[in-house]
XYZ file of C-alpha atoms in Angstrom:
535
model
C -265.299 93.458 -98.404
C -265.858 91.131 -95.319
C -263.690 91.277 -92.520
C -260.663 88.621 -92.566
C -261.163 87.762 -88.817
C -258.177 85.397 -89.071
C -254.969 87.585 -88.777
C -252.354 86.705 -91.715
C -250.124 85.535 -89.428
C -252.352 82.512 -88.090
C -250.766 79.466 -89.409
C -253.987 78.365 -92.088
C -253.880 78.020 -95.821
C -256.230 80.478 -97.506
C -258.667 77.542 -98.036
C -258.356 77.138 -94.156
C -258.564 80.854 -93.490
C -261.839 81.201 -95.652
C -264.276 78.546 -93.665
C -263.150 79.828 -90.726
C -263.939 83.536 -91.340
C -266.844 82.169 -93.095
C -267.580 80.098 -89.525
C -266.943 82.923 -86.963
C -268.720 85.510 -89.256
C -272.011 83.201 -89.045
C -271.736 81.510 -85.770
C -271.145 85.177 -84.088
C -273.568 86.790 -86.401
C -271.321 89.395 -87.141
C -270.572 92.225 -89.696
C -267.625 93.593 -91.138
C -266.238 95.498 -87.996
C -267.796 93.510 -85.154
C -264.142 91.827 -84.535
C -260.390 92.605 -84.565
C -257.946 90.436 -84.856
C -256.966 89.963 -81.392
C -260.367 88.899 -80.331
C -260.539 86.275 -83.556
C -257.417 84.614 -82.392
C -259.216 84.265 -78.713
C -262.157 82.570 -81.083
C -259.282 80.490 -82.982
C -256.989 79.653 -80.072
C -255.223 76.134 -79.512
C -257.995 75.475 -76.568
C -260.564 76.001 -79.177
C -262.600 77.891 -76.060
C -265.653 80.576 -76.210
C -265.226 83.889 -74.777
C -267.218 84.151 -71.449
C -271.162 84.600 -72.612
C -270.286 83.367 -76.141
C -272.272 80.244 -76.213
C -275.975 81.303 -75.889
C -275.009 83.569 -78.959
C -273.963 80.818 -80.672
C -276.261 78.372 -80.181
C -279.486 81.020 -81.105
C -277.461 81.565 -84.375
C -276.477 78.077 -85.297
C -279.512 76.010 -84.698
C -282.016 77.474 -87.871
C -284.471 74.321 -88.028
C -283.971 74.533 -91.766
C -281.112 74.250 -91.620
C -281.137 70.629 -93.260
C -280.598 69.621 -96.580
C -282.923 66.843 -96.658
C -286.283 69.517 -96.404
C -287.753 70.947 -99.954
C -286.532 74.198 -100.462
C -290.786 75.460 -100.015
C -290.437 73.658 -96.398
C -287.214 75.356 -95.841
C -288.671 78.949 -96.824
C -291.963 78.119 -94.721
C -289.879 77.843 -91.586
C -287.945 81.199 -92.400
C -291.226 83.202 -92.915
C -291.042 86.282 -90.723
C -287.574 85.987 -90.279
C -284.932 88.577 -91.001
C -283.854 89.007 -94.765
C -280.660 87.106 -94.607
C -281.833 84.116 -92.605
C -284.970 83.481 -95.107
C -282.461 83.537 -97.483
C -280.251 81.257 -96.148
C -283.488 78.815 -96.043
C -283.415 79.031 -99.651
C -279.918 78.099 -99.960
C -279.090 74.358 -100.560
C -278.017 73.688 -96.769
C -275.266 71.969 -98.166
C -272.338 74.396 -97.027
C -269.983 72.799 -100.000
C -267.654 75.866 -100.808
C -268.696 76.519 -104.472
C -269.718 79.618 -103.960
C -267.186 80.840 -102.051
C -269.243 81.191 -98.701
C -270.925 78.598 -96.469
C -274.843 79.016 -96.719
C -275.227 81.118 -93.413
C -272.453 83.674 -94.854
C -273.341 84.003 -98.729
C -277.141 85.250 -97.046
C -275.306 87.217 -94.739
C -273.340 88.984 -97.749
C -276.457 89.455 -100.169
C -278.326 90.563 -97.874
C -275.979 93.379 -96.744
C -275.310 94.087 -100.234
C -271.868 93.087 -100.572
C -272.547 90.385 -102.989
C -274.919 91.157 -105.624
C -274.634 87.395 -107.175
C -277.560 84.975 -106.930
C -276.602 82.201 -108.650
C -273.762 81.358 -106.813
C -275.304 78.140 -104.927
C -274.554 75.609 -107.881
C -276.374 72.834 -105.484
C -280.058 75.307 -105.278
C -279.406 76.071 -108.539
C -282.785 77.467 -110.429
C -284.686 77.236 -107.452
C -282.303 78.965 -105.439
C -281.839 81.670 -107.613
C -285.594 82.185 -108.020
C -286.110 82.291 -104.492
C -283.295 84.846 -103.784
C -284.668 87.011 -106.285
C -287.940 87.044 -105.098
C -286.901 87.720 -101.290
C -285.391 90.833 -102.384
C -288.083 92.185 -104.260
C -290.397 91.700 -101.634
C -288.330 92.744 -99.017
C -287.950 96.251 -97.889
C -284.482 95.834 -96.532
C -283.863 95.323 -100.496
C -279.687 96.808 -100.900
C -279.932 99.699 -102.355
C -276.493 100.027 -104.083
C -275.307 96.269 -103.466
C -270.988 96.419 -104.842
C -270.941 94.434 -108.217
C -269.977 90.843 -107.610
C -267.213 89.100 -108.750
C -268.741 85.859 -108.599
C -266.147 84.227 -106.508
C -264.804 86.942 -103.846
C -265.782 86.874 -100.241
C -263.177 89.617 -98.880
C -260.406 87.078 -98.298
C -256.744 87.340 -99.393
C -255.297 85.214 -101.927
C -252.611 83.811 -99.758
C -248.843 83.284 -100.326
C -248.341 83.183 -104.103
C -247.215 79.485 -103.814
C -250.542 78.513 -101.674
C -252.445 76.687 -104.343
C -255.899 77.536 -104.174
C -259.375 78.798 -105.004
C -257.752 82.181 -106.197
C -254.478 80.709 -107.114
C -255.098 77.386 -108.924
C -252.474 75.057 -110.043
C -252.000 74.230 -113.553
C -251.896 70.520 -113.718
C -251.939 68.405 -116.228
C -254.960 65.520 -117.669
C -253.612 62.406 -117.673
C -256.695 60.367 -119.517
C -260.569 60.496 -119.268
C -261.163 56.610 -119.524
C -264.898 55.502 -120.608
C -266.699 54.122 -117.782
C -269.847 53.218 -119.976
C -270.248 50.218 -122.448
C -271.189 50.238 -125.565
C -274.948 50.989 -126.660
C -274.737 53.060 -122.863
C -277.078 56.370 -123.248
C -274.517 58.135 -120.984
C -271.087 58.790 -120.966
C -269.450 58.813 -117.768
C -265.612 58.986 -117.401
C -262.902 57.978 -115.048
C -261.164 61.209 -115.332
C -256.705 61.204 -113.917
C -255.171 64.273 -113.314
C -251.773 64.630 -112.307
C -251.050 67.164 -109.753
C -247.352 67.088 -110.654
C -244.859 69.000 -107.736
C -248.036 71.505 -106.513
C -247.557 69.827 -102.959
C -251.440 69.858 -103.170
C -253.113 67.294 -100.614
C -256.127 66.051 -100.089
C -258.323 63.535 -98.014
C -261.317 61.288 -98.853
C -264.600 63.094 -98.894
C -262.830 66.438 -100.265
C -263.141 67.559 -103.680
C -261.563 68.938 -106.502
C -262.591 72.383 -107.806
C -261.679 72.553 -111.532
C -262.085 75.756 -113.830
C -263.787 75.196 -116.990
C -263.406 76.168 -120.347
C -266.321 77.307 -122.574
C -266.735 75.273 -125.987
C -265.635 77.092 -128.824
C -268.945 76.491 -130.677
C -271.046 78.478 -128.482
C -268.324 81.448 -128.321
C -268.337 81.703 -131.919
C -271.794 82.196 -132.052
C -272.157 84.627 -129.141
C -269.566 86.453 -131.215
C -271.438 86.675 -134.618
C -274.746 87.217 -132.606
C -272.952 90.361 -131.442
C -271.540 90.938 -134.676
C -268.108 91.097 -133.266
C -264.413 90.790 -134.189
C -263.417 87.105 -132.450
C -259.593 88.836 -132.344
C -261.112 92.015 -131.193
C -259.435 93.150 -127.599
C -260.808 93.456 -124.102
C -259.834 93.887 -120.544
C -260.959 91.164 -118.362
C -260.799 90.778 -114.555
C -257.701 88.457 -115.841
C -255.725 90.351 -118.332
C -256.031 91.884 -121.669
C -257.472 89.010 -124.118
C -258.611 88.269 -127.898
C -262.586 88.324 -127.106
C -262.849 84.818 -128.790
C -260.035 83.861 -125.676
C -261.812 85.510 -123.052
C -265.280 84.115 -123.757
C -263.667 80.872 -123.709
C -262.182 81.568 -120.433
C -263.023 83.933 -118.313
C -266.910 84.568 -118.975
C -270.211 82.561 -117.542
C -271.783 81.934 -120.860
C -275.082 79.720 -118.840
C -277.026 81.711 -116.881
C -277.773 85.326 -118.491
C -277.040 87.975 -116.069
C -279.877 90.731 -114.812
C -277.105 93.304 -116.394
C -277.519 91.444 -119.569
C -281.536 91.082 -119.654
C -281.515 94.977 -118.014
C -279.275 95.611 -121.425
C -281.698 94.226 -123.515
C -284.844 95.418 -122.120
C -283.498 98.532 -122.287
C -283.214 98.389 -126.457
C -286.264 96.095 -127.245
C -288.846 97.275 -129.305
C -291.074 94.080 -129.728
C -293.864 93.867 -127.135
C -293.984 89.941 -126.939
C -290.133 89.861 -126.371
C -289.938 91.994 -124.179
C -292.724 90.172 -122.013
C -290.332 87.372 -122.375
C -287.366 89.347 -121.063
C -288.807 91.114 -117.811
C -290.518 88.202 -117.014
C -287.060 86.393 -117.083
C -285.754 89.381 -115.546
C -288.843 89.601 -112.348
C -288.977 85.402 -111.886
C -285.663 83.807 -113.010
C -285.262 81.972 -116.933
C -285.980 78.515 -117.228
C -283.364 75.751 -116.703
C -281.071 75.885 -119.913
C -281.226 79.162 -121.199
C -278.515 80.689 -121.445
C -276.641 84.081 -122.869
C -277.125 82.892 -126.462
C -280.237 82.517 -125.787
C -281.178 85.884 -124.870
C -279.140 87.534 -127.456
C -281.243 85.322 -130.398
C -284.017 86.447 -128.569
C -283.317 90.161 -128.330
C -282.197 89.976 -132.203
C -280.350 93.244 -133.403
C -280.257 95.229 -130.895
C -276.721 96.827 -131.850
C -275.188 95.305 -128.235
C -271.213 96.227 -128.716
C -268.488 93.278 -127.497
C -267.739 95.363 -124.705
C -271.048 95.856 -124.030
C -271.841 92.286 -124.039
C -268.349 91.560 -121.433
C -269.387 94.348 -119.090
C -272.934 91.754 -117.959
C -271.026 88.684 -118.034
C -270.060 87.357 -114.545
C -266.767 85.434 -114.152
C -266.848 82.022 -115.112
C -266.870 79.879 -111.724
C -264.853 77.194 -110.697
C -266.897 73.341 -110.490
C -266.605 70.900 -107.708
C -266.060 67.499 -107.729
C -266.071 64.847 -105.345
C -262.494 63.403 -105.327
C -262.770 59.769 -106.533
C -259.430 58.156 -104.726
C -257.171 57.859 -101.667
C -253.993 59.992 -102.004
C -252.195 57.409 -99.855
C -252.827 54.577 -103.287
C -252.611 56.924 -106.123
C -249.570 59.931 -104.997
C -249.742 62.954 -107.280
C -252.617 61.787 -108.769
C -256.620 62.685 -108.201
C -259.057 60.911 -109.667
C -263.055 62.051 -110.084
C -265.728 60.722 -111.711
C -267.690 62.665 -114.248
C -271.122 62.261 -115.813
C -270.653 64.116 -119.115
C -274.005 66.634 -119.508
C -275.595 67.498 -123.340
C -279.135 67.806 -124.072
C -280.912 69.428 -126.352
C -283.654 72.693 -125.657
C -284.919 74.648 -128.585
C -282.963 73.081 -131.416
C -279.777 73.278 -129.866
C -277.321 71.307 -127.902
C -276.160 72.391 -124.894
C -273.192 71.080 -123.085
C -272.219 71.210 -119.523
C -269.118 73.774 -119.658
C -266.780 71.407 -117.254
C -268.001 67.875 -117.944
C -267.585 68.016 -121.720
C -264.175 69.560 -121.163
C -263.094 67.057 -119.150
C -265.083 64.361 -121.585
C -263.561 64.823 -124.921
C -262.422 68.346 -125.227
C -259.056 68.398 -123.105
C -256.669 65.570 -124.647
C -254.044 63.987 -122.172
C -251.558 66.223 -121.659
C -253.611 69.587 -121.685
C -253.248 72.146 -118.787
C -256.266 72.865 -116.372
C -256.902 74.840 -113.213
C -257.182 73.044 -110.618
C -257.816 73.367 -106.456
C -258.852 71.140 -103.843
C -261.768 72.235 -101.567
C -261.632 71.051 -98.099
C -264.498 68.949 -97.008
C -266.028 70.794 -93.840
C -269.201 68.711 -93.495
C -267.915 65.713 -91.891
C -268.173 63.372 -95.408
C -265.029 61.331 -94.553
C -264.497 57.982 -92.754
C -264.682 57.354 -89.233
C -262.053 58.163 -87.109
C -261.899 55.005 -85.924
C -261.239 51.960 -88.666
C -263.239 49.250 -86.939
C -266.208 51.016 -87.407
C -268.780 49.575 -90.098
C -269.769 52.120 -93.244
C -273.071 51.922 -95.330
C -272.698 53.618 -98.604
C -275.052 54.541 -101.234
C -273.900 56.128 -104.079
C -275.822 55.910 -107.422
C -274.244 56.773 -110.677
C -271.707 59.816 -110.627
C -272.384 59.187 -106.733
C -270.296 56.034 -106.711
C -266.853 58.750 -106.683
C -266.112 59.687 -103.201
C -266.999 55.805 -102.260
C -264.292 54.507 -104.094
C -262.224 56.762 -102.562
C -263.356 55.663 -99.219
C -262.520 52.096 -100.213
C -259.143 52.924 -101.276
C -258.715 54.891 -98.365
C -259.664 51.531 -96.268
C -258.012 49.004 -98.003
C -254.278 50.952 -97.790
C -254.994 51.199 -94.073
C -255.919 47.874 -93.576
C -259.063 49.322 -91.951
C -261.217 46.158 -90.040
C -264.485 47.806 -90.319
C -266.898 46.657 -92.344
C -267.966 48.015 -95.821
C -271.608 48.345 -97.325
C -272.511 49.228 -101.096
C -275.607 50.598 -102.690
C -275.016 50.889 -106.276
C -277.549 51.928 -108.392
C -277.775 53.056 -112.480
C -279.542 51.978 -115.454
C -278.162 48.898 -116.860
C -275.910 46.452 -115.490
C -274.533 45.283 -118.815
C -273.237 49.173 -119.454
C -273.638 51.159 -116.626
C -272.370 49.064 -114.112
C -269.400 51.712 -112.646
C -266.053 50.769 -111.400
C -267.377 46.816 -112.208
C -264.374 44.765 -112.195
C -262.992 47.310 -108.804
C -265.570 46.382 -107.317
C -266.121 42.809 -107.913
C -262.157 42.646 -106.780
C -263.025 44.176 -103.392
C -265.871 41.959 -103.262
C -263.130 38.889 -103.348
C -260.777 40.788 -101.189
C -263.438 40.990 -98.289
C -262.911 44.927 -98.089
C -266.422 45.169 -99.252
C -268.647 42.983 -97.311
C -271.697 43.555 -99.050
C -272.450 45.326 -102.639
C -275.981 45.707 -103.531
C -276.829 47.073 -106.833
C -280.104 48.170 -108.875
C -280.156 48.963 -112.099
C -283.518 50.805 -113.093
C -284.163 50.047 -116.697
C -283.280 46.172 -116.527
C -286.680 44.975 -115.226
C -290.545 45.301 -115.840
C -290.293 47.779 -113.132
C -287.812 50.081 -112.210
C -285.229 49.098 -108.887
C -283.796 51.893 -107.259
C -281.002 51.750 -104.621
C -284.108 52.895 -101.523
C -285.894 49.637 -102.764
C -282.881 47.636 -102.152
C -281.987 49.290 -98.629
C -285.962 48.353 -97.747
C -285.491 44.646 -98.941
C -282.388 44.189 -96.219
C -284.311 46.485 -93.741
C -283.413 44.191 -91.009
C -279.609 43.999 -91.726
C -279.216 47.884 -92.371
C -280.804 48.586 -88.662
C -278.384 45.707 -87.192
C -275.199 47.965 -88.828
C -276.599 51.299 -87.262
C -277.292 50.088 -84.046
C -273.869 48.212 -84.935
C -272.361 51.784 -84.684
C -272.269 51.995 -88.153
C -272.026 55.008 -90.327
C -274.496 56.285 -92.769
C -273.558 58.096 -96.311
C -275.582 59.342 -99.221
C -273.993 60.638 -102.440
C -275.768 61.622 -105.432
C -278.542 63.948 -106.644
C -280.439 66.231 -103.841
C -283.611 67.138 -105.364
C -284.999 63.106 -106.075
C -282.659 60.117 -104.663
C -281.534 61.844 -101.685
C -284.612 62.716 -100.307
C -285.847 59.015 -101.346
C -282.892 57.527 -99.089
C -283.993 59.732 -96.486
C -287.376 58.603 -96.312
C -286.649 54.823 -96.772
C -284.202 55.285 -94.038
C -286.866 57.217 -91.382
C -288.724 54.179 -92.100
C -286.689 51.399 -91.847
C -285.485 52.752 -88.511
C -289.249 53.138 -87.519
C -290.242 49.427 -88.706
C -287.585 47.874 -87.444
C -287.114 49.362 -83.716
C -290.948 50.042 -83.494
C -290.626 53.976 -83.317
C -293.438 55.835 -84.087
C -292.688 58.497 -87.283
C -291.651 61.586 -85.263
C -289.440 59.250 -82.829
C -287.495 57.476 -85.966
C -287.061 60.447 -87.656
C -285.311 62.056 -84.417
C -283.330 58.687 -84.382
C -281.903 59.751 -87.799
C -281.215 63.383 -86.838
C -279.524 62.340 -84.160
C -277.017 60.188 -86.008
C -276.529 63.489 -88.400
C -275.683 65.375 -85.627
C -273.319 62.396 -84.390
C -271.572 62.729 -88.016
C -273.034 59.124 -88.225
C -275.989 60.082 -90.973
C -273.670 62.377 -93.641
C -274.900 63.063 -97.679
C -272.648 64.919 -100.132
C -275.686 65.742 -102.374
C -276.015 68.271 -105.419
């Protein structure tokens, strides 16, 4: 277990307590015994100071120059070549340091690589290529754990808190309220305006933080793991959270998506088909390919007389998913709001569903239980501090949430700062988000500007970077303005778009060459000025 450098009398909740072991453990570069308690409450003391000769430590530790989210994971691992085990594999890590796994970035590498965590597909931003990449830094390293402690998908050594400390580990049950269409008709997506009522949890939360919410798996795809396995559904097994029907504990306590190396280990191990088994070690050596999942390999293997209990023992825990919290606590009470892009598509025949979106687009009916936590945002996503300060937003699609929280957040504090919107999706006359909200803050003057492209409407497609290039000159008045700089939305294509456009507005505008504007922008990330919630 990792060291709890926070002594349980410290005055944190246990979502509190975990970044900031997480923090010390990676800013001190330490291991499990490298600190008592005493000297942790020096490092978390109300003056917030160093111990004497602390800060050269820190500062060799902190500053990895990949550690940015807005480099290509390749870039990312080319700058960590040579490097130590753990810190190459914190390059391959999303850089995002959102809490889904558990860790921050610096700390989940730190825990592989010392084999105390033996999961590596817990970075749900990385995702494929994450998991690829960790798997082939072990293998080629010789500092390779030999005995790495199983994983439990979600622990990182620290204590589940007072039993009434709603959390991670101790979710409250609240309640849906409704999962409204945001779409129109003839839309080819189906995003939702999901309310959940948080009841008397006392659970609070600020703009830019998100909700974590434990999924279900869909009954469909249980019931056929179950006859693939030729299994009793009401047959009964131990899980990690009680004794359950196997039908129940598929549903809820098992990762059905990505197949485990326990699971393809399993059945490599019974295989008797040459070409199939080709298919499973290479799975097994590189990584499968996005979308397959444990049905998959168990159609694959074919009968291969893997028991139910079998099957449960290579199944890791089924994790919790984050999203970003879609209102202002100070307009809507008990209530949280997100935004949700419901995921199905089909791959070999078959439709696969995203395990939290479709529950929370159609499965769960208004009234229905769910777990529920809020994760703290650590990153600096949030408003300014100070409300006359101006705010550029651009948030396509599902990337619109955390904006209209920002907005709500603005308007109930009669905030004087001015408000930018890039909106972007596919068609106005459907996909047009949060419409008539908008168009009402338009009136209102809380938003001063709303942009919008909509990709599909034109000859050629409009994306929200060729709307921040055709009001170039404007954007660079509002950052030399003061004004702050947010990206929401997808990491691996828009994200990195905005970046560029953004390098080069600055550079056309102020008449920087390419290296100075894109120090201009790094410098307003490390300001807090330039901040991206991206997955």
């Amino acid at each position: 277990m990792t060291t709890s450098f926070i002594p349980e009398s410290a005055p944190f909740n246990e979502e509190q307590r975990a970044w900031l072991n997480g923090f010390f453990a990676g800013m001190m570069g330490l291991q499990a015994t490298a600190l008592d308690p005493s000297a942790a409450m020096q490092l978390a003391g109300a003056s917030g100071a160093m111990p004497a000769g602390g800060s050269d430590e820190v500062e060799e530790d902190e500053d990895f120059p990949w550690h940015d989210s807005a480099l290509p994971i390749v870039d990312r691992l080319a700058m960590a070549e040579g490097k130590p085990l753990k810190q190459q594999m914190m390059a391959a890590m999303a850089q995002l340091d959102c809490g889904t796994c558990g860790y921050v970035c610096q700390s989940y590498a730190e825990a592989i690589a010392s084999g105390e965590e033996s999961s590596l597909t817990l970075c749900t931003p990385g995702g494929k290529e994450t998991s690829k990449a960790l798997k082939r830094l072990i293998r080629e390293s010789e500092d390779t754990p030999s005995e790495p402690k199983p994983s439990n998908g979600t622990s990182n050594g620290h204590s589940n808190g007072s039993a009434n400390a709603f959390s991670r580990k101790n979710p409250y049950a609240a309640k849906l309220v409704e999962s409204r269409p945001l779409n129109g008709d003839g839309s080819s997506k189906d995003t939702r305006h999901v309310v959940i009522d948080l009841g008397d949890s006392g659970l609070q939360y600020g703009v830019g933080d998100a909700l974590g919410v434990y999924p279900k798996n869909c009954s469909d795809l249980t019931a056929e793991i179950i006859q693939a396995v030729a299994a009793d559904a009401k047959l009964t097994i131990d899980t990690p959270r009680g004794t359950k029907a196997l039908q129940e504990a598929l549903c809820q306590d098992f990762c059905l998506k990505e197949p485990s190396d326990e699971l393809l280990e399993l059945a490599i191990s019974r295989v008797n088909d040459q070409s199939v088994l080709e298919t499973l070690k290479a799975w097994l050596d590189e990584g499968t390919e996005e979308g397959v999942d444990v049905l998959d390999v168990l159609k694959l293997a074919g009968d291969i007389g893997v028991s139910a209990t079998e099957l449960v023992d290579t199944l890791a825990p089924l994790a919790p998913r984050l999203y970003s919290i879609a209102s202002s606590q100070r307009q809507v009470g008990k209530e949280v709001h997100l935004t949700v892009g419901k995921v199905t598509y089909d791959l070999g025949g078959r439709l696969r569903k995203g395990v939290a979106s479709t529950m929370l687009s159609g499965r769960l009916a208004a009234g229905d239980s769910l777990d529920v936590f809020v994760q703290p945002n650590h990153g600096g996503f949030t408003i300014p501090d100070t409300s006359e300060t101006p705010m550029i937003m651009v948030g396509p699609g599902t990337g619109i949430a955390p904006f209209i929280a920002f907005l709500q957040e603005r308007e109930a504090t009669a905030a004087k700062g001015k408000n930018w919107l890039f909106f972007g999706d596919q068609h106005e006359a459907t996909d047009f988000l949060y419409r008539s909200e908008l168009t009402a803050y338009l009136k209102s003057g809380l938003l001063s500007r709303l942009d919008t492209a909509f990709s599909r409407d034109g000859e050629s497609k409009v994306y929200v970077q060729d709307r921040m290039r055709e009001h170039a000159q404007e954007l660079w008045e509002w950052l030399e303005a003061g004004a702050h700089f947010y990206v929401c939305g997808d990491a691996s294509r828009m994200a990195m778009d905005v970046d560029q456009t953004l390098k080069a507005i600055v550079g056309e505008q102020s008449g920087r060459s390419p290296d100075a504007a894109a120090e201009y922008v790094t410098n307003l990330a490390k300001q807090k000025r330039y901040v991206r919630d991206v997955y």
